[in-house]
Amino acid sequence: VQLQASGGGVVQAGGSLRLSCAASGRTSGMGWFRQAPGKEREFVAAIWSRQHYADSVKGRFTISRDNAGNTVYLQMNSLKPEDTGVYFCAGQRPFSSWYPEKGTSYEYWGQGTLVTVSS
């Protein structure tokens, strides 16, 4: 399964962006992670039967999935400079164990899309 992420860009603080991730095959849970310069990758949001969010993005970001389940979206509102980073989408292999916030739960990863929030 290949994942293709898109939608990153440069936006001013307070602005919005919508990321998309298209999967070429079947996945179960899907998530978004991000990595800021000089920092470790961190969990942002995930979706399967329900949505999961990192505390830092609750109330600002919304994860959703299309009816076919092959595309996941991340609507990011009220963006802050600290949201800057490369955003990666990830997919769980069906019938595998899934802990939404753990990167090791995901077998498939996209190439990343850069989000830059200027102050």
Backbone as ProteinMPNN parsed JSONL, in Angstrom:
{"seq_chain_A": "VQLQASGGGVVQAGGSLRLSCAASGRTSGMGWFRQAPGKEREFVAAIWSRQHYADSVKGRFTISRDNAGNTVYLQMNSLKPEDTGVYFCAGQRPFSSWYPEKGTSYEYWGQGTLVTVSS", "coords_chain_A": {"N_chain_A": [[0.84, -1.178, 0.0], [0.585, 2.149, -0.899], [0.974, 5.488, 0.221], [-0.039, 8.762, -0.424], [0.609, 11.938, 0.358], [-0.627, 15.289, 0.494], [-1.105, 18.884, 0.224], [0.244, 20.572, 1.934], [1.887, 23.703, 2.836], [2.63, 27.243, 2.999], [1.499, 29.327, 5.528], [-0.037, 32.005, 7.311], [-0.011, 32.626, 10.849], [-2.929, 31.682, 12.56], [-4.294, 31.036, 10.32], [-5.581, 28.558, 7.941], [-5.216, 25.18, 6.771], [-5.644, 22.333, 4.652], [-4.892, 19.034, 4.706], [-4.379, 16.146, 2.69], [-4.5, 12.611, 2.243], [-3.999, 9.955, 0.244], [-4.642, 6.561, -0.123], [-3.356, 3.687, -1.741], [-4.327, 1.193, -1.438], [-6.031, -1.105, 0.757], [-6.478, -0.034, 4.078], [-6.635, 0.005, 7.665], [-6.874, 1.605, 10.526], [-5.94, 5.047, 10.246], [-3.529, 7.643, 10.378], [-2.07, 10.83, 11.325], [1.111, 12.189, 11.656], [3.704, 14.382, 12.807], [6.784, 16.142, 12.279], [8.884, 18.389, 13.621], [11.598, 20.68, 12.894], [14.59, 19.463, 14.199], [13.337, 18.045, 16.174], [11.642, 15.167, 17.595], [9.501, 12.884, 15.847], [5.993, 13.29, 16.211], [2.749, 12.331, 17.375], [-0.304, 13.353, 15.832], [-3.058, 13.111, 14.949], [-5.64, 10.589, 14.553], [-7.714, 8.101, 12.982], [-10.265, 5.682, 13.049], [-12.608, 3.791, 14.035], [-13.343, 5.889, 15.537], [-12.289, 9.291, 16.196], [-8.993, 10.367, 17.161], [-6.952, 12.571, 18.989], [-4.02, 14.549, 19.489], [-3.307, 16.383, 22.443], [-2.393, 18.943, 21.944], [-3.578, 19.769, 19.59], [-6.278, 19.52, 19.769], [-9.563, 20.669, 19.235], [-8.754, 22.409, 17.279], [-7.827, 21.041, 15.026], [-9.191, 18.712, 12.667], [-9.782, 15.41, 11.881], [-10.725, 13.36, 9.191], [-12.419, 10.995, 7.014], [-12.926, 9.64, 3.778], [-15.879, 8.11, 2.301], [-15.22, 5.735, 1.034], [-13.008, 5.079, 2.37], [-10.411, 5.314, 1.576], [-9.088, 7.699, 1.516], [-7.796, 10.087, 3.677], [-8.276, 13.012, 5.593], [-6.937, 16.041, 6.966], [-8.031, 18.683, 8.514], [-6.851, 21.742, 9.347], [-7.109, 24.299, 11.515], [-6.827, 27.637, 12.882], [-4.016, 27.871, 12.986], [-0.749, 27.656, 14.417], [2.59, 28.951, 14.929], [4.066, 26.89, 16.118], [2.991, 24.642, 14.995], [4.366, 24.126, 12.77], [6.086, 21.971, 10.559], [7.037, 18.795, 9.084], [4.5, 16.887, 7.838], [3.285, 13.674, 8.141], [1.395, 11.063, 6.753], [-0.061, 7.985, 7.82], [-0.743, 4.479, 7.683], [-2.542, 1.733, 8.994], [-1.95, -1.722, 8.852], [-4.488, -3.941, 7.912], [-6.166, -5.845, 10.418], [-4.092, -5.914, 12.161], [-2.55, -5.154, 15.334], [-3.427, -2.099, 16.885], [-2.444, 0.934, 18.107], [-3.341, 4.046, 18.326], [-1.716, 6.346, 18.776], [0.853, 5.562, 18.554], [3.636, 5.327, 16.547], [4.725, 2.937, 15.726], [2.585, 1.303, 15.307], [1.776, 1.528, 12.754], [2.058, 0.442, 9.454], [2.311, 1.466, 6.93], [3.539, 4.361, 5.292], [3.379, 7.738, 4.239], [5.072, 10.17, 2.115], [5.41, 12.598, 3.302], [4.494, 16.007, 3.894], [5.204, 19.431, 3.806], [4.454, 21.808, 6.237], [4.332, 25.143, 6.953], [4.092, 27.616, 9.287], [3.853, 30.944, 9.651], [4.702, 33.627, 11.852]], "CA_chain_A": [[0.0, 0.0, 0.0], [1.318, 3.421, -0.945], [0.228, 6.646, 0.701], [0.391, 10.004, -1.054], [0.138, 13.098, 1.115], [-0.578, 16.573, -0.203], [-1.835, 19.974, 0.858], [1.076, 21.436, 2.756], [2.19, 25.013, 2.282], [2.989, 28.31, 3.934], [0.307, 30.054, 5.957], [0.184, 32.86, 8.472], [-0.629, 32.201, 12.104], [-4.368, 31.91, 12.559], [-4.852, 30.555, 9.066], [-6.017, 27.169, 7.828], [-4.766, 24.325, 5.683], [-6.263, 21.013, 4.64], [-4.018, 18.002, 4.175], [-5.03, 14.946, 2.181], [-3.639, 11.443, 2.109], [-4.686, 8.931, -0.533], [-4.043, 5.229, -0.021], [-3.54, 2.898, -2.966], [-4.947, -0.061, -1.08], [-6.835, -1.127, 1.97], [-5.888, 0.149, 5.385], [-7.614, 0.1, 8.748], [-6.67, 2.917, 11.108], [-5.017, 5.958, 9.566], [-3.138, 8.717, 11.274], [-1.14, 11.883, 10.931], [2.2, 12.513, 12.563], [4.5, 15.514, 12.303], [8.134, 16.268, 12.811], [9.431, 19.734, 13.525], [13.063, 20.666, 12.796], [15.325, 19.199, 15.426], [12.504, 17.358, 17.161], [11.199, 13.835, 17.229], [8.167, 12.756, 15.27], [4.952, 13.208, 17.229], [1.391, 12.018, 16.944], [-1.196, 14.496, 15.673], [-4.453, 12.674, 14.945], [-5.865, 9.291, 13.927], [-9.125, 7.78, 12.811], [-10.743, 4.37, 12.599], [-14.025, 3.867, 14.392], [-13.511, 7.235, 16.099], [-11.109, 10.136, 16.032], [-8.074, 10.538, 18.268], [-6.177, 13.789, 18.791], [-3.054, 15.021, 20.479], [-3.858, 17.501, 23.219], [-1.947, 20.221, 21.374], [-4.358, 20.132, 18.402], [-7.713, 19.364, 20.032], [-10.349, 21.88, 19.037], [-8.253, 23.168, 16.119], [-7.666, 20.13, 13.898], [-10.225, 17.7, 12.503], [-9.426, 14.335, 10.968], [-11.902, 12.72, 8.597], [-12.105, 9.973, 6.031], [-13.999, 9.549, 2.791], [-16.729, 6.934, 2.481], [-14.521, 4.543, 0.563], [-11.971, 4.782, 3.351], [-9.079, 5.335, 0.995], [-8.484, 9.016, 1.645], [-7.981, 10.712, 4.979], [-8.044, 14.453, 5.552], [-6.653, 16.733, 8.213], [-8.362, 20.096, 8.449], [-6.096, 22.42, 10.389], [-7.542, 25.682, 11.691], [-6.146, 28.397, 13.946], [-2.646, 27.366, 12.992], [0.242, 28.365, 15.224], [3.96, 28.673, 14.467], [4.54, 25.604, 16.627], [2.461, 23.576, 14.162], [5.273, 23.964, 11.646], [6.793, 20.708, 10.48], [6.665, 17.885, 8.004], [3.364, 16.057, 8.253], [3.282, 12.352, 7.516], [0.24, 10.217, 6.993], [0.314, 6.603, 8.075], [-1.855, 3.551, 7.617], [-2.419, 0.47, 9.704], [-2.266, -2.927, 8.101], [-5.71, -4.541, 8.455], [-6.141, -6.956, 11.363], [-2.938, -5.827, 13.054], [-2.816, -4.395, 16.553], [-3.375, -0.658, 16.615], [-2.437, 1.927, 19.163], [-3.367, 5.199, 17.421], [-0.69, 7.356, 18.998], [2.185, 4.96, 18.417], [4.075, 5.184, 15.168], [5.017, 1.529, 15.435], [1.345, 0.61, 14.945], [1.484, 1.781, 11.35], [2.977, -0.226, 8.529], [2.445, 2.229, 5.679], [3.831, 5.773, 5.531], [3.51, 8.627, 3.097], [6.363, 10.82, 1.968], [5.45, 13.828, 4.088], [4.208, 17.283, 3.254], [5.713, 20.472, 4.701], [3.567, 22.876, 6.682], [5.076, 26.233, 7.571], [3.201, 28.635, 9.827], [4.654, 32.125, 9.978], [4.118, 34.467, 12.921]], "C_chain_A": [[0.883, 1.238, 0.0], [0.396, 4.553, -0.506], [0.819, 7.905, 0.082], [-0.234, 11.167, -0.314], [0.279, 14.364, 0.285], [-1.285, 17.632, 0.625], [-1.016, 20.886, 1.736], [1.341, 22.769, 2.08], [2.587, 25.976, 3.372], [1.725, 29.099, 4.253], [0.659, 30.914, 7.157], [-0.51, 32.275, 9.697], [-2.098, 32.608, 12.111], [-5.06, 31.391, 11.315], [-5.184, 29.073, 9.106], [-5.345, 26.481, 6.647], [-5.512, 23.0, 5.787], [-5.314, 20.036, 3.961], [-4.861, 16.816, 3.718], [-4.017, 13.821, 2.097], [-4.448, 10.352, 1.418], [-3.927, 7.618, -0.447], [-4.355, 4.429, -1.279], [-4.23, 1.566, -2.698], [-5.673, 0.043, 0.237], [-5.991, -0.917, 3.218], [-6.999, 0.136, 6.423], [-7.493, 1.49, 9.367], [-5.705, 3.744, 10.27], [-4.721, 7.119, 10.493], [-2.251, 9.735, 10.614], [-0.129, 12.08, 12.049], [2.929, 13.722, 11.984], [5.856, 15.521, 12.974], [8.63, 17.676, 12.545], [10.948, 19.655, 13.432], [13.71, 20.441, 14.148], [14.545, 18.469, 16.496], [12.116, 15.968, 16.665], [9.8, 13.897, 16.595], [7.134, 12.621, 16.376], [3.592, 12.947, 16.598], [0.565, 13.292, 16.846], [-2.652, 14.044, 15.786], [-4.563, 11.326, 14.253], [-7.361, 9.018, 13.859], [-9.29, 6.318, 12.432], [-12.234, 4.349, 12.91], [-14.351, 5.212, 15.031], [-12.22, 8.005, 15.893], [-10.305, 10.196, 17.331], [-7.229, 11.773, 17.971], [-5.136, 13.965, 19.878], [-3.652, 16.23, 21.189], [-3.545, 18.847, 22.571], [-2.795, 20.672, 20.178], [-5.862, 20.001, 18.617], [-8.436, 20.698, 19.916], [-9.911, 22.72, 17.854], [-8.17, 22.306, 14.872], [-8.82, 19.13, 13.883], [-9.762, 16.668, 11.486], [-10.714, 13.694, 10.467], [-11.455, 11.764, 7.503], [-13.25, 9.913, 5.036], [-14.74, 8.219, 2.939], [-16.044, 5.645, 2.046], [-13.412, 4.135, 1.509], [-10.568, 4.873, 2.821], [-8.368, 6.66, 1.136], [-8.807, 9.578, 3.023], [-7.573, 12.174, 4.871], [-7.692, 14.961, 6.938], [-6.923, 18.215, 7.981], [-7.71, 20.791, 9.636], [-6.51, 23.893, 10.42], [-6.77, 26.336, 12.824], [-4.696, 27.953, 14.095], [-1.714, 28.287, 13.771], [1.631, 28.076, 14.667], [4.479, 27.313, 14.939], [3.919, 24.412, 15.898], [3.351, 23.305, 12.937], [5.991, 22.626, 11.699], [6.415, 19.939, 9.232], [5.592, 16.947, 8.538], [3.349, 14.773, 7.429], [1.948, 11.67, 7.783], [0.705, 8.77, 7.096], [-0.924, 5.726, 8.071], [-1.542, 2.247, 8.329], [-2.735, -0.681, 8.764], [-3.512, -3.566, 8.716], [-5.428, -5.748, 9.336], [-4.884, -6.977, 12.221], [-3.337, -5.038, 14.299], [-2.601, -2.911, 16.296], [-3.482, 0.15, 17.886], [-2.286, 3.266, 18.445], [-2.205, 6.169, 17.561], [0.727, 6.826, 18.809], [2.55, 4.751, 16.948], [4.349, 3.75, 14.766], [3.775, 0.731, 15.079], [1.032, 0.691, 13.462], [2.528, 1.12, 10.455], [3.256, 0.63, 7.303], [2.608, 3.712, 5.997], [3.905, 6.524, 4.218], [4.827, 9.362, 3.134], [6.473, 12.104, 2.768], [5.137, 15.054, 3.256], [4.523, 18.388, 4.259], [4.644, 21.523, 4.968], [4.418, 23.914, 7.406], [4.097, 27.308, 7.999], [4.069, 29.814, 10.279], [3.925, 32.976, 11.013], [3.881, 35.882, 12.445]], "O_chain_A": [[1.81, 1.355, 0.801], [-0.794, 4.57, -0.819], [2.036, 8.087, 0.068], [-1.448, 11.363, -0.35], [1.196, 14.488, -0.526], [-1.972, 17.325, 1.599], [-1.533, 21.884, 2.238], [1.056, 22.943, 0.895], [2.847, 25.588, 4.511], [0.978, 29.488, 3.355], [1.557, 30.577, 7.929], [-1.477, 31.522, 9.58], [-2.458, 33.719, 11.723], [-6.288, 31.317, 11.27], [-5.088, 28.42, 10.145], [-4.963, 27.117, 5.664], [-5.953, 22.601, 6.864], [-4.976, 20.194, 2.788], [-5.914, 16.526, 4.285], [-2.824, 14.055, 1.902], [-5.457, 9.885, 1.946], [-2.718, 7.571, -0.671], [-5.464, 4.483, -1.811], [-4.667, 0.891, -3.629], [-5.9, 1.133, 0.762], [-4.939, -1.533, 3.393], [-8.176, 0.244, 6.08], [-7.969, 2.461, 8.78], [-4.774, 3.213, 9.664], [-5.565, 7.525, 11.292], [-1.748, 9.54, 9.508], [-0.478, 12.129, 13.229], [2.779, 14.039, 10.804], [6.048, 14.989, 14.067], [8.776, 18.097, 11.398], [11.532, 18.657, 13.853], [13.416, 21.14, 15.118], [15.036, 18.29, 17.61], [12.246, 15.646, 15.484], [9.042, 14.846, 16.798], [7.362, 11.924, 17.364], [3.335, 13.299, 15.446], [0.708, 14.2, 17.665], [-3.393, 14.545, 16.631], [-3.695, 10.954, 13.464], [-8.158, 9.62, 14.579], [-8.551, 5.787, 11.602], [-13.036, 4.845, 12.119], [-15.511, 5.624, 15.059], [-11.201, 7.454, 15.475], [-10.847, 10.093, 18.431], [-6.835, 11.995, 16.826], [-5.341, 13.583, 21.03], [-4.409, 17.001, 20.598], [-4.346, 19.78, 22.646], [-2.736, 21.84, 19.793], [-6.641, 20.341, 17.726], [-7.98, 21.719, 20.431], [-10.618, 23.648, 17.461], [-8.42, 22.793, 13.769], [-9.353, 18.752, 14.926], [-9.395, 17.013, 10.362], [-11.667, 13.511, 11.223], [-10.286, 11.725, 7.12], [-14.409, 10.111, 5.401], [-14.269, 7.313, 3.626], [-16.27, 4.587, 2.633], [-12.93, 3.003, 1.472], [-9.617, 4.546, 3.531], [-7.162, 6.742, 0.9], [-9.954, 9.543, 3.471], [-6.641, 12.522, 4.145], [-8.096, 14.386, 7.949], [-6.139, 18.908, 7.332], [-7.988, 20.464, 10.789], [-6.284, 24.632, 9.462], [-6.135, 25.654, 13.629], [-4.221, 27.694, 15.201], [-1.868, 29.508, 13.782], [1.828, 27.059, 14.001], [5.247, 26.662, 14.231], [4.298, 23.272, 16.169], [3.107, 22.371, 12.173], [6.449, 22.199, 12.759], [5.586, 20.375, 8.434], [5.772, 16.298, 9.569], [3.393, 14.794, 6.199], [1.438, 11.698, 8.903], [1.731, 8.387, 6.533], [-2.019, 6.175, 8.413], [-0.425, 1.734, 8.269], [-3.679, -0.612, 7.976], [-3.579, -3.715, 9.936], [-4.56, -6.567, 9.033], [-4.636, -7.951, 12.932], [-4.35, -4.337, 14.301], [-1.689, -2.525, 15.565], [-4.459, 0.068, 18.631], [-1.186, 3.588, 17.995], [-1.758, 6.752, 16.572], [1.692, 7.586, 18.898], [1.836, 4.07, 16.211], [4.22, 3.391, 13.596], [3.884, -0.398, 14.601], [0.134, 0.008, 12.97], [3.731, 1.239, 10.687], [4.327, 0.527, 6.704], [1.912, 4.254, 6.856], [4.42, 6.02, 3.22], [5.611, 9.202, 4.069], [7.571, 12.646, 2.889], [5.469, 15.128, 2.073], [4.152, 18.291, 5.429], [4.019, 22.051, 4.048], [5.134, 23.594, 8.355], [3.358, 27.85, 7.177], [4.905, 29.683, 11.173], [2.695, 33.033, 11.041], [3.398, 36.718, 13.209]]}, "name": "protein", "num_of_chains": 1, "seq": "VQLQASGGGVVQAGGSLRLSCAASGRTSGMGWFRQAPGKEREFVAAIWSRQHYADSVKGRFTISRDNAGNTVYLQMNSLKPEDTGVYFCAGQRPFSSWYPEKGTSYEYWGQGTLVTVSS"}
